[in-house]
Coordinates of C-alpha atoms in Angstrom, one line a residue:
Chain E
M1 CA 41.4 -13.8 -17.1
T2 CA 40.7 -16.2 -19.9
D3 CA 38.0 -15.5 -22.5
P4 CA 35.0 -17.4 -21.2
T5 CA 33.3 -17.5 -24.6
D6 CA 36.2 -19.5 -26.1
R7 CA 34.8 -23.0 -26.3
S8 CA 38.2 -24.5 -26.9
S9 CA 39.6 -23.1 -23.8
T10 CA 40.3 -25.4 -21.0
E11 CA 38.9 -25.2 -17.5
P12 CA 39.6 -21.7 -16.0
S13 CA 42.3 -21.6 -13.5
R14 CA 41.3 -21.3 -9.9
W15 CA 42.4 -18.1 -8.2
S16 CA 42.1 -19.8 -4.8
D17 CA 44.7 -22.4 -5.9
G18 CA 47.1 -19.5 -6.6
A19 CA 46.9 -20.2 -10.3
T20 CA 46.4 -16.8 -11.8
D21 CA 48.2 -15.1 -14.6
G22 CA 46.7 -11.8 -13.7
N23 CA 48.0 -8.7 -11.9
G24 CA 48.9 -8.4 -8.2
A25 CA 45.4 -7.8 -7.1
E26 CA 44.2 -11.0 -8.6
R27 CA 47.0 -12.9 -6.9
A28 CA 46.3 -11.3 -3.6
I29 CA 42.6 -12.0 -3.9
G30 CA 43.4 -15.6 -4.9
A31 CA 45.5 -15.9 -1.8
L32 CA 42.6 -14.5 0.3
L33 CA 40.1 -16.9 -1.3
G34 CA 42.5 -19.8 -0.7
R35 CA 42.6 -19.0 3.0
V36 CA 38.8 -18.6 3.2
R37 CA 38.4 -21.9 1.3
Q38 CA 40.5 -23.6 3.8
A39 CA 38.9 -21.9 6.7
S40 CA 35.4 -22.6 5.5
E41 CA 35.8 -26.3 5.5
P42 CA 33.2 -27.6 7.9
S43 CA 34.6 -28.4 11.2
A44 CA 35.0 -31.9 12.5
A45 CA 32.8 -31.0 15.4
A46 CA 30.0 -29.9 13.1
V47 CA 30.3 -33.2 11.2
Q48 CA 30.2 -35.1 14.4
R49 CA 27.1 -33.3 15.5
L50 CA 25.4 -34.1 12.3
R51 CA 26.4 -37.8 12.6
S52 CA 25.0 -38.0 16.1
L53 CA 21.8 -36.6 14.7
R54 CA 21.9 -39.2 12.0
E55 CA 22.1 -41.9 14.6
R56 CA 18.9 -40.7 16.0
G57 CA 17.4 -40.4 12.5
P58 CA 16.3 -37.3 10.7
S59 CA 12.7 -37.6 11.8
S60 CA 13.8 -37.0 15.3
S61 CA 15.3 -33.7 14.3
T62 CA 11.9 -32.3 14.0
Q63 CA 11.7 -32.3 17.8
I64 CA 14.8 -30.2 18.2
P65 CA 13.5 -27.0 19.6
K66 CA 14.3 -24.1 17.3
H67 CA 15.0 -20.7 18.8
R68 CA 12.1 -18.7 17.5
P69 CA 11.1 -16.2 20.2
V70 CA 7.7 -14.7 19.8
W71 CA 8.9 -11.3 20.9
R72 CA 10.6 -10.9 17.5
L73 CA 7.3 -11.1 15.8
A74 CA 5.9 -8.7 18.3
V75 CA 8.8 -6.3 17.5
V76 CA 7.9 -6.6 13.8
A77 CA 4.2 -6.0 14.5
V78 CA 5.0 -3.0 16.7
V79 CA 7.3 -1.5 14.0
I80 CA 4.6 -2.0 11.3
M81 CA 1.9 -0.4 13.5
A82 CA 4.1 2.5 14.5
T83 CA 5.1 3.2 11.0
G84 CA 1.5 2.9 9.9
S85 CA 0.2 5.3 12.5
A86 CA 3.0 7.8 11.8
V87 CA 2.2 7.8 8.1
G88 CA -1.5 8.1 8.9
A89 CA -0.9 11.0 11.2
A90 CA 1.3 12.7 8.7
L91 CA -1.3 12.2 5.9
N92 CA -4.0 13.4 8.2
R93 CA -2.0 16.5 9.1
W94 CA -1.2 17.1 5.5
A95 CA -4.8 16.8 4.5
Q96 CA -5.8 19.5 6.9
V97 CA -3.5 22.0 5.2
D98 CA -5.5 23.9 2.7
L99 CA -3.2 24.6 -0.2
V100 CA -5.6 27.3 -1.4
D101 CA -5.0 29.1 1.8
V102 CA -1.3 28.5 1.8
L103 CA -1.0 29.8 -1.8
G104 CA -3.3 32.7 -1.1
L105 CA -5.6 31.7 -3.9
R106 CA -9.2 32.6 -4.0
R107 CA -11.6 30.1 -2.6
L108 CA -13.7 29.8 -5.7
S109 CA -10.7 29.0 -7.7
R110 CA -11.0 25.5 -6.4
P111 CA -14.5 24.3 -5.9
D112 CA -13.7 21.9 -3.1
A113 CA -11.5 24.3 -1.2
T114 CA -12.6 24.5 2.3
S115 CA -11.0 26.1 5.3
I116 CA -9.4 24.1 8.0
N117 CA -12.5 24.8 10.1
D118 CA -14.6 23.1 7.5
R119 CA -12.7 19.8 7.8
P120 CA -14.9 17.0 9.1
R121 CA -13.0 16.7 12.4
N122 CA -13.4 20.4 13.1
R123 CA -16.9 20.3 11.9
R124 CA -17.7 17.8 14.5
R125 CA -16.2 20.1 17.1
S126 CA -18.2 22.9 15.8
A127 CA -21.6 21.2 15.7
G128 CA -24.1 23.1 17.6
Q129 CA -22.5 26.4 16.9
A130 CA -23.8 28.9 14.5
A131 CA -23.3 27.8 10.9
M132 CA -22.0 29.4 7.9
V133 CA -22.1 27.9 4.4
T134 CA -19.3 27.9 2.0
P135 CA -19.8 26.9 -1.6
G136 CA -17.3 24.2 -1.8
S137 CA -18.7 21.6 0.4
S138 CA -21.4 19.0 0.5
D139 CA -22.7 20.8 3.5
A140 CA -22.8 24.1 1.8
V141 CA -26.5 24.1 1.1
A142 CA -28.2 27.2 0.4
P143 CA -31.3 26.1 2.3
A144 CA -29.1 24.9 5.1
V145 CA -30.4 23.9 8.4
N146 CA -30.5 26.3 11.2
T147 CA -28.7 24.7 14.0
T148 CA -30.9 26.4 16.4
G149 CA -33.8 24.6 14.9
E150 CA -35.9 27.7 14.9
A151 CA -36.4 28.4 11.2
P152 CA -37.7 25.9 8.8
P153 CA -35.4 24.9 6.0
P154 CA -35.8 27.3 3.1
V155 CA -36.3 24.5 0.7
A156 CA -39.6 24.0 2.4
Q157 CA -40.6 27.4 1.1
L158 CA -40.1 26.4 -2.5
P159 CA -43.2 26.6 -4.5
A160 CA -44.7 23.2 -5.0
I161 CA -43.8 21.4 -8.2
V162 CA -46.9 21.3 -10.1
D163 CA -48.1 18.1 -11.7
A164 CA -50.0 17.9 -14.9
R165 CA -52.6 15.8 -13.2
N166 CA -54.8 17.0 -10.4
D167 CA -53.9 14.2 -8.1
A168 CA -50.3 14.2 -9.0
P169 CA -47.6 14.4 -6.3
H170 CA -47.3 17.8 -4.8
P171 CA -44.1 18.1 -2.9
A172 CA -45.1 21.1 -1.0
Q173 CA -42.7 20.1 1.7
S174 CA -39.2 19.2 0.8
P175 CA -37.6 16.5 2.9
P176 CA -36.5 17.8 6.2
R177 CA -32.9 18.3 6.5
E178 CA -31.3 15.5 8.2
R179 CA -28.0 17.2 8.7
T180 CA -27.4 18.9 12.0
R181 CA -23.8 19.7 11.5
A182 CA -22.9 23.2 10.5
R183 CA -20.0 25.1 9.3
V184 CA -18.0 27.6 11.3
A185 CA -17.9 30.9 9.7
P186 CA -14.8 32.8 9.2
A187 CA -15.2 35.4 11.8
P188 CA -13.6 38.4 13.4
S189 CA -11.6 38.0 16.5
G190 CA -13.1 38.9 19.8
P191 CA -15.7 37.4 21.9
E192 CA -19.1 36.5 20.6
P193 CA -21.8 39.0 21.5
A194 CA -24.1 37.7 24.2
A195 CA -27.1 38.2 21.9
H196 CA -25.8 35.5 19.7
G197 CA -24.8 33.0 22.3
A198 CA -25.5 30.1 20.1
A199 CA -23.3 31.4 17.3
A200 CA -19.9 30.3 16.6
P201 CA -16.9 32.1 18.0
L202 CA -15.9 34.1 15.1
A203 CA -12.2 34.0 15.7
N204 CA -11.4 31.4 13.2
V205 CA -10.7 33.5 10.2
D206 CA -8.6 31.5 7.8
V207 CA -9.2 33.1 4.5
G208 CA -9.1 36.7 3.7
P209 CA -8.5 39.6 6.0
A210 CA -10.5 39.9 9.2
G211 CA -12.1 43.1 8.0
E212 CA -13.6 41.2 5.2
A213 CA -14.9 38.3 7.3
E214 CA -16.6 40.5 9.8
P215 CA -19.5 41.8 7.9
L216 CA -20.0 38.4 6.3
A217 CA -20.0 36.8 9.7
A218 CA -22.5 39.3 10.9
A219 CA -24.8 38.5 8.0
F220 CA -24.7 34.9 8.8
R221 CA -25.5 35.6 12.4
E222 CA -28.5 37.5 11.3
L223 CA -29.5 34.8 9.0
R224 CA -28.9 31.7 11.1
S225 CA -29.1 32.8 14.7
G226 CA -31.2 35.9 14.5
G227 CA -33.7 34.6 11.9
Q228 CA -33.5 37.9 10.1
P229 CA -32.9 37.2 6.4
A230 CA -33.7 40.7 5.4
A231 CA -31.1 42.1 7.8
A232 CA -28.7 39.5 6.5
L233 CA -29.4 40.7 2.9
R234 CA -28.6 44.3 3.9
L235 CA -25.3 43.2 5.5
L236 CA -24.5 41.2 2.4
N237 CA -25.2 44.2 0.2
E238 CA -22.8 46.2 2.4
Y239 CA -20.2 43.4 2.1
E240 CA -20.4 43.4 -1.7
Q241 CA -20.1 47.1 -1.9
R242 CA -17.0 47.1 0.3
F243 CA -15.4 44.0 -1.1
P244 CA -16.5 43.6 -4.7
G245 CA -13.8 41.1 -5.5
G246 CA -13.4 39.8 -2.0
A247 CA -12.0 36.4 -1.1
L248 CA -15.2 35.4 0.6
R249 CA -17.6 36.4 -2.2
G250 CA -18.4 32.7 -2.8
E251 CA -19.6 32.5 0.8
A252 CA -21.5 35.7 0.4
R253 CA -23.4 34.4 -2.6
V254 CA -24.4 31.2 -0.8
A255 CA -25.6 33.3 2.1
R256 CA -27.5 35.5 -0.2
A257 CA -29.1 32.5 -1.9
E258 CA -30.1 31.2 1.5
A259 CA -31.5 34.5 2.6
L260 CA -33.5 34.9 -0.6
L261 CA -34.9 31.4 -0.2
T262 CA -35.9 32.1 3.4
L263 CA -37.7 35.2 2.2
G264 CA -39.5 33.2 -0.5
R265 CA -37.7 34.9 -3.4
G266 CA -36.9 31.8 -5.3
G267 CA -36.3 33.4 -8.6
E268 CA -33.6 35.7 -7.3
A269 CA -32.1 32.8 -5.4
L270 CA -32.0 30.8 -8.6
R271 CA -30.1 33.6 -10.3
V272 CA -27.6 33.7 -7.4
L273 CA -27.0 30.0 -7.7
D274 CA -26.5 30.3 -11.4
E275 CA -24.0 33.0 -10.8
I276 CA -22.0 30.8 -8.5
E277 CA -21.6 28.2 -11.2
N278 CA -21.1 30.8 -14.0
Q279 CA -18.3 32.4 -12.1
G280 CA -16.2 29.3 -11.7
G281 CA -17.6 27.8 -8.6
T282 CA -19.0 24.3 -8.5
L283 CA -22.4 23.6 -7.0
T284 CA -22.4 21.0 -4.4
R285 CA -25.1 18.3 -4.5
D286 CA -27.2 20.2 -2.0
L287 CA -26.9 23.4 -4.0
R288 CA -27.6 21.6 -7.2
I289 CA -30.8 19.9 -6.0
T290 CA -32.0 23.2 -4.7
R291 CA -31.4 24.8 -8.0
G292 CA -33.1 21.9 -9.8
E293 CA -36.1 22.3 -7.6
L294 CA -36.2 26.1 -8.2
F295 CA -36.0 25.5 -12.0
A296 CA -38.9 23.0 -11.7
A297 CA -40.9 25.4 -9.6
N298 CA -40.4 28.1 -12.3
G299 CA -41.6 25.6 -14.9
D300 CA -38.1 25.2 -16.5
C301 CA -38.2 21.4 -16.6
E302 CA -35.4 21.2 -19.1
N303 CA -32.9 22.8 -16.8
A304 CA -34.4 21.1 -13.8
V305 CA -34.0 17.7 -15.3
R306 CA -30.5 18.5 -16.2
D307 CA -29.6 19.2 -12.6
F308 CA -31.6 16.2 -11.3
E309 CA -29.8 13.9 -13.8
A310 CA -26.4 15.2 -12.8
L311 CA -27.3 14.2 -9.3
L312 CA -28.5 10.8 -10.3
G313 CA -25.4 9.8 -12.1
G314 CA -23.8 8.1 -9.2
S315 CA -24.9 5.1 -7.2
R316 CA -25.6 6.9 -4.0
D317 CA -29.0 6.4 -2.4
D318 CA -29.2 9.4 -0.1
A319 CA -31.7 12.1 0.6
V320 CA -30.5 14.2 -2.2
T321 CA -30.9 11.4 -4.7
A322 CA -34.4 10.9 -3.4
R323 CA -35.2 14.5 -3.9
A324 CA -33.7 14.4 -7.4
L325 CA -35.9 11.3 -8.2
F326 CA -39.0 13.0 -7.0
G327 CA -38.2 16.2 -8.9
R328 CA -37.5 14.4 -12.1
A329 CA -40.7 12.3 -11.6
S330 CA -42.6 15.6 -11.3
C331 CA -41.1 16.9 -14.5
R332 CA -41.7 13.7 -16.3
L333 CA -45.3 13.7 -15.3
R334 CA -45.6 17.2 -16.7
R335 CA -44.2 16.0 -19.9
G336 CA -46.5 13.0 -20.0
E337 CA -43.7 10.4 -19.6
M338 CA -45.8 8.2 -17.3
S339 CA -43.8 5.0 -17.3
A340 CA -40.5 6.9 -16.6
A341 CA -42.1 8.9 -13.9
R342 CA -43.5 5.7 -12.3
R343 CA -40.0 4.2 -12.2
D344 CA -38.6 7.3 -10.5
L345 CA -41.4 7.4 -8.0
E346 CA -40.9 3.7 -7.2
R347 CA -37.2 4.2 -6.7
Y348 CA -37.9 7.2 -4.5
L349 CA -40.2 5.1 -2.3
V350 CA -37.4 2.4 -2.1
I351 CA -34.9 5.0 -0.9
Q352 CA -37.3 6.9 1.4
P353 CA -40.4 4.8 2.1
D354 CA -41.3 7.2 4.9
G355 CA -39.9 10.3 3.3
P356 CA -41.7 13.7 3.3
S357 CA -43.0 13.2 -0.2
A358 CA -43.8 9.5 0.2
A359 CA -47.5 10.0 0.5
D360 CA -47.6 12.2 -2.6
A361 CA -45.5 9.7 -4.4
R362 CA -47.9 6.9 -3.6
R363 CA -50.9 8.9 -4.6
A364 CA -49.2 9.7 -7.9
L365 CA -48.4 6.1 -8.5
Q366 CA -52.0 5.1 -7.9
S367 CA -53.2 7.6 -10.3
I368 CA -50.7 6.6 -12.9
R369 CA -51.9 3.0 -12.7
Chain Y
M1 CA 16.6 -42.5 -11.0
R2 CA 13.1 -43.3 -10.2
Q3 CA 11.3 -46.6 -10.2
R4 CA 8.5 -46.5 -12.7
V5 CA 5.4 -48.3 -11.9
G6 CA 2.3 -48.8 -13.9
A7 CA -1.1 -47.2 -13.2
L8 CA -2.4 -50.4 -11.5
S9 CA 0.6 -50.5 -9.3
V10 CA 0.2 -46.9 -8.4
S11 CA -3.5 -47.4 -7.6
A12 CA -2.6 -50.4 -5.5
H13 CA 0.0 -48.4 -3.5
K14 CA -1.2 -45.1 -2.2
S15 CA 2.1 -43.3 -2.9
P16 CA 4.6 -43.5 -5.8
P17 CA 7.9 -45.2 -5.2
L18 CA 10.8 -43.5 -3.6
P19 CA 13.8 -42.5 -5.6
S20 CA 16.4 -45.2 -5.9
D21 CA 20.1 -45.0 -5.6
P22 CA 22.5 -45.8 -8.5
D23 CA 22.8 -49.3 -7.3
G24 CA 19.2 -49.9 -7.9
G25 CA 18.1 -50.1 -4.3
T26 CA 15.3 -47.9 -3.0
L27 CA 16.7 -44.8 -1.5
D28 CA 15.1 -43.7 1.7
I29 CA 15.7 -40.5 3.6
G30 CA 18.1 -42.2 6.0
A31 CA 20.2 -43.3 3.0
L32 CA 20.1 -39.8 1.6
Y33 CA 21.2 -38.4 4.9
R34 CA 24.1 -40.8 5.3
V35 CA 25.4 -40.2 1.8
H36 CA 24.9 -36.5 1.5
D37 CA 25.0 -34.9 4.9
Q38 CA 28.6 -33.6 4.7
T39 CA 28.1 -32.4 1.2
V40 CA 25.0 -30.5 2.1
L41 CA 26.8 -29.1 5.2
R42 CA 29.6 -27.8 3.0
W43 CA 27.2 -26.2 0.5
A44 CA 25.3 -24.6 3.4
T45 CA 28.4 -23.4 5.1
R46 CA 29.8 -21.8 2.0
L47 CA 26.7 -20.5 0.3
G48 CA 25.4 -19.1 3.6
G49 CA 28.5 -17.5 4.8
P50 CA 29.1 -16.3 8.3
G51 CA 26.0 -15.7 10.4
I52 CA 24.1 -18.6 8.9
D53 CA 23.7 -21.6 11.1
A54 CA 24.7 -24.2 8.5
E55 CA 23.7 -27.2 10.7
D56 CA 20.2 -25.7 11.0
V57 CA 20.2 -25.4 7.2
V58 CA 21.2 -29.1 6.8
Q59 CA 18.4 -30.1 9.1
D60 CA 15.9 -28.0 7.2
V61 CA 17.1 -29.4 3.9
F62 CA 16.7 -33.0 5.0
L63 CA 13.3 -32.2 6.5
I64 CA 12.2 -30.8 3.2
A65 CA 13.8 -33.8 1.4
K66 CA 11.9 -36.2 3.7
R67 CA 8.6 -34.4 3.0
R68 CA 9.1 -34.2 -0.8
L69 CA 11.1 -37.3 -1.5
R70 CA 8.0 -39.0 -2.8
T71 CA 7.4 -36.3 -5.3
F72 CA 11.0 -36.4 -6.6
D73 CA 10.8 -37.2 -10.2
G74 CA 14.1 -36.1 -11.6
P75 CA 15.1 -35.5 -14.3
G76 CA 18.3 -34.6 -12.6
Q77 CA 20.3 -36.4 -10.0
V78 CA 19.5 -36.5 -6.4
T79 CA 22.5 -34.2 -5.7
T80 CA 21.1 -31.6 -8.0
W81 CA 17.8 -31.8 -6.3
L82 CA 19.5 -31.5 -2.9
F83 CA 21.7 -28.6 -4.1
R84 CA 18.7 -26.7 -5.2
T85 CA 16.9 -27.3 -2.0
T86 CA 20.0 -26.2 -0.1
E87 CA 20.2 -23.1 -2.2
K88 CA 16.6 -22.2 -1.4
V89 CA 16.9 -22.9 2.3
V90 CA 20.1 -20.8 2.4
Q91 CA 18.4 -18.0 0.6
A92 CA 15.6 -18.0 3.1
A93 CA 18.0 -18.1 6.0
R94 CA 19.9 -15.1 4.5
R95 CA 16.7 -13.2 4.0
K96 CA 15.9 -13.8 7.7
Q97 CA 19.4 -12.7 8.7
R98 CA 19.0 -9.5 6.7
L99 CA 15.7 -8.8 8.4
R100 CA 17.3 -9.4 11.8
R101 CA 20.2 -7.1 11.0
W102 CA 17.7 -4.5 9.9
L103 CA 15.9 -4.9 13.1
A104 CA 19.3 -4.8 14.9
L105 CA 18.6 -8.2 16.4
A106 CA 21.8 -9.7 15.0
S107 CA 25.3 -8.5 14.6
E108 CA 26.9 -8.1 11.2
V109 CA 28.6 -11.4 11.6
G110 CA 26.7 -14.1 13.4
P111 CA 28.1 -15.8 16.5
R112 CA 28.4 -19.1 14.7
V113 CA 31.6 -18.9 12.6
M114 CA 32.0 -21.3 9.8
A115 CA 35.6 -22.3 10.2
T116 CA 37.8 -25.1 11.3
P117 CA 39.4 -24.4 14.7
L118 CA 42.8 -23.0 14.2
A119 CA 45.8 -22.9 16.4
G120 CA 45.8 -19.5 18.1
P121 CA 43.6 -16.5 18.7
S122 CA 45.5 -14.3 16.3
E123 CA 45.0 -16.9 13.5
S124 CA 41.4 -17.2 14.5
L125 CA 41.0 -13.4 14.3
Q126 CA 42.7 -13.3 10.9
R127 CA 40.5 -16.1 9.7
D128 CA 37.4 -14.3 10.8
R129 CA 38.6 -11.1 9.1
D130 CA 39.3 -13.0 5.9
I131 CA 35.9 -14.6 5.9
A132 CA 34.1 -11.4 6.7
E133 CA 36.0 -9.6 3.9
V134 CA 35.3 -12.2 1.2
Y135 CA 31.6 -12.5 2.1
R136 CA 31.2 -8.8 2.3
V137 CA 32.3 -8.6 -1.3
L138 CA 30.4 -11.7 -2.3
D139 CA 27.2 -10.4 -0.8
R140 CA 27.4 -7.5 -3.2
L141 CA 27.4 -9.7 -6.3
P142 CA 24.2 -10.8 -8.0
P143 CA 22.9 -14.1 -6.6
R144 CA 23.9 -16.2 -9.7
E145 CA 27.4 -14.8 -9.8
R146 CA 27.8 -15.1 -6.1
K147 CA 26.8 -18.8 -6.3
V148 CA 29.2 -19.6 -9.2
M149 CA 32.1 -17.8 -7.5
I150 CA 31.5 -19.7 -4.3
L151 CA 31.2 -23.1 -6.0
F152 CA 34.2 -22.6 -8.2
E153 CA 36.6 -20.8 -5.9
L154 CA 35.6 -22.0 -2.4
E155 CA 33.9 -25.3 -3.0
G156 CA 36.5 -26.2 -5.7
L157 CA 34.0 -27.6 -8.2
S158 CA 34.8 -27.6 -11.9
T159 CA 32.6 -25.7 -14.3
Q160 CA 31.2 -29.0 -15.5
E161 CA 30.2 -29.9 -12.0
I162 CA 28.7 -26.5 -11.4
G163 CA 26.8 -26.9 -14.7
A164 CA 25.4 -30.2 -13.5
L165 CA 24.4 -28.8 -10.2
T166 CA 22.8 -25.6 -11.5
G167 CA 21.4 -27.1 -14.7
A168 CA 23.4 -24.6 -16.9
R169 CA 25.7 -25.4 -19.8
V170 CA 29.4 -25.3 -19.2
G171 CA 29.9 -22.3 -21.5
T172 CA 27.2 -20.4 -19.6
V173 CA 28.9 -21.2 -16.3
R174 CA 32.2 -19.9 -17.6
V175 CA 30.5 -16.7 -18.7
W176 CA 29.0 -16.3 -15.2
L177 CA 32.3 -17.0 -13.6
F178 CA 34.1 -14.5 -15.8
R179 CA 31.6 -11.8 -14.9
A180 CA 31.7 -12.8 -11.2
R181 CA 35.4 -12.5 -11.0
A182 CA 35.4 -9.1 -12.7
R183 CA 32.7 -7.9 -10.5
F184 CA 34.4 -9.3 -7.4
L185 CA 37.6 -7.4 -8.2
E186 CA 35.7 -4.2 -8.8
E187 CA 33.6 -4.5 -5.6
H188 CA 36.7 -5.4 -3.6
Q189 CA 38.5 -2.4 -4.9
Q190 CA 35.5 -0.2 -3.9
L191 CA 35.2 -1.7 -0.5
F192 CA 38.8 -2.0 0.5
P193 CA 40.6 0.6 -1.6
A194 CA 43.2 1.4 1.0
R195 CA 44.6 -2.1 1.3
D196 CA 47.9 -2.9 -0.2
G197 CA 47.1 -4.5 -3.5
G198 CA 43.5 -4.3 -2.6
V199 CA 43.6 -7.3 -0.2
S200 CA 44.5 -7.7 3.4
Q201 CA 47.7 -9.5 3.8

């Protein structure tokens, strides 16, 4: 081959003309190209067809029906949909595999680790069954709702947040829990006792040995279905004696906090909630708002406001946000920060105009003005 | 070449003038078709390769030309403009063909062969094999090298003519050709290593 960068060189020789000074391969390819060159000359018939079209004029060619079957588009659409659904199913399946469980790690080592029974899909299936709280989920609320609807939410038992003014808001009643879904407890195998008919079938142990889950599940049954927080506490004590470093100790702490709140022992519940965070767990929004309210009830507005502000960092306008606003407003009123408290109360009323503390908030606003 | 008209003329006429032929007369789409249909057919046949309906491509090219003739403002010749249009239409057709192959809606080589009728079935078979072999290698080249190889070796254009059509300098075209040939040899050797001399005889 000639050097293409040589400007003085003449036109390169054409392989297909047989003019090559190269090796045998180049000559053979030249011969092949020559044959193809000859064979690819448009046929006379094609030229004739074009000429006949020309006679009619190119504009008429727009009326030539083109072979564009719709079913090909349908095939493409089906392929895309099938691929999408397959990928979606695979992702969904993958998302249900709890790596923490697979790797045998402890639950509290990853704050958001939840068992397969805690996944939303399975939670839906489990609604109405007895609940059990794990620390790693937004539903893991210490004062969790009793699915039987018998016991009031423990948060309602929190001492009222005291205002500096006599006519200040007095949230004696926390907002009723809107959530009705509940978690399914890790449980021992075997049928559910008849006495706890509403409780979950406790065969879905996915973390830890069944022996460890059994006393914990019994504690939750006492707490949620039986309405016996004291009995639940005894069972929890037994659990912690038997399994001091158990895989379900996070769940045990949440259960303990819930039992203590139900018994009105807010100070102890606060310590338990603190322990959860201090030992590597992460408090969910519900647990954090509970702790903030407990701090506020104990007069520790500094820590309470820290929890409330952590919850108000996002842009969500849910019940937890409303509680945080109301709690922060109470603390601000105590500190005499009237205008800031008014803003919080006004925003609270925007989020929950008919909320459980709405009347208190309106009274407080009137007194501030 | 394009007739230039002043602003007043343009406002008086709703559309700018059509391109004119070298003789100075206004060139309409019919004239374009009469002059260039065979050339476009040849380009389409060779750039597209087997499996592409070259006559369809020609129709599409002239439909586009008809639609855009009023916006043609050079600076190149009409042939350059037509070539670039052909190239784009062929690219679209090849993309479609690849998709059809991927969906198994089309065979490797389309039913519409690109060749002149030959004497007998054995010659016809050999011709189809040759074409398939060459285009199988060509399709593995980068688009620019594929184009230069086709225009030089199959279409028989000189490097100056290729430069005029593609808007590249002659030296550049020669570099592309040099690389294209080297790549062609290499790819052919990879695809057909067992052949005597690397080529079917």
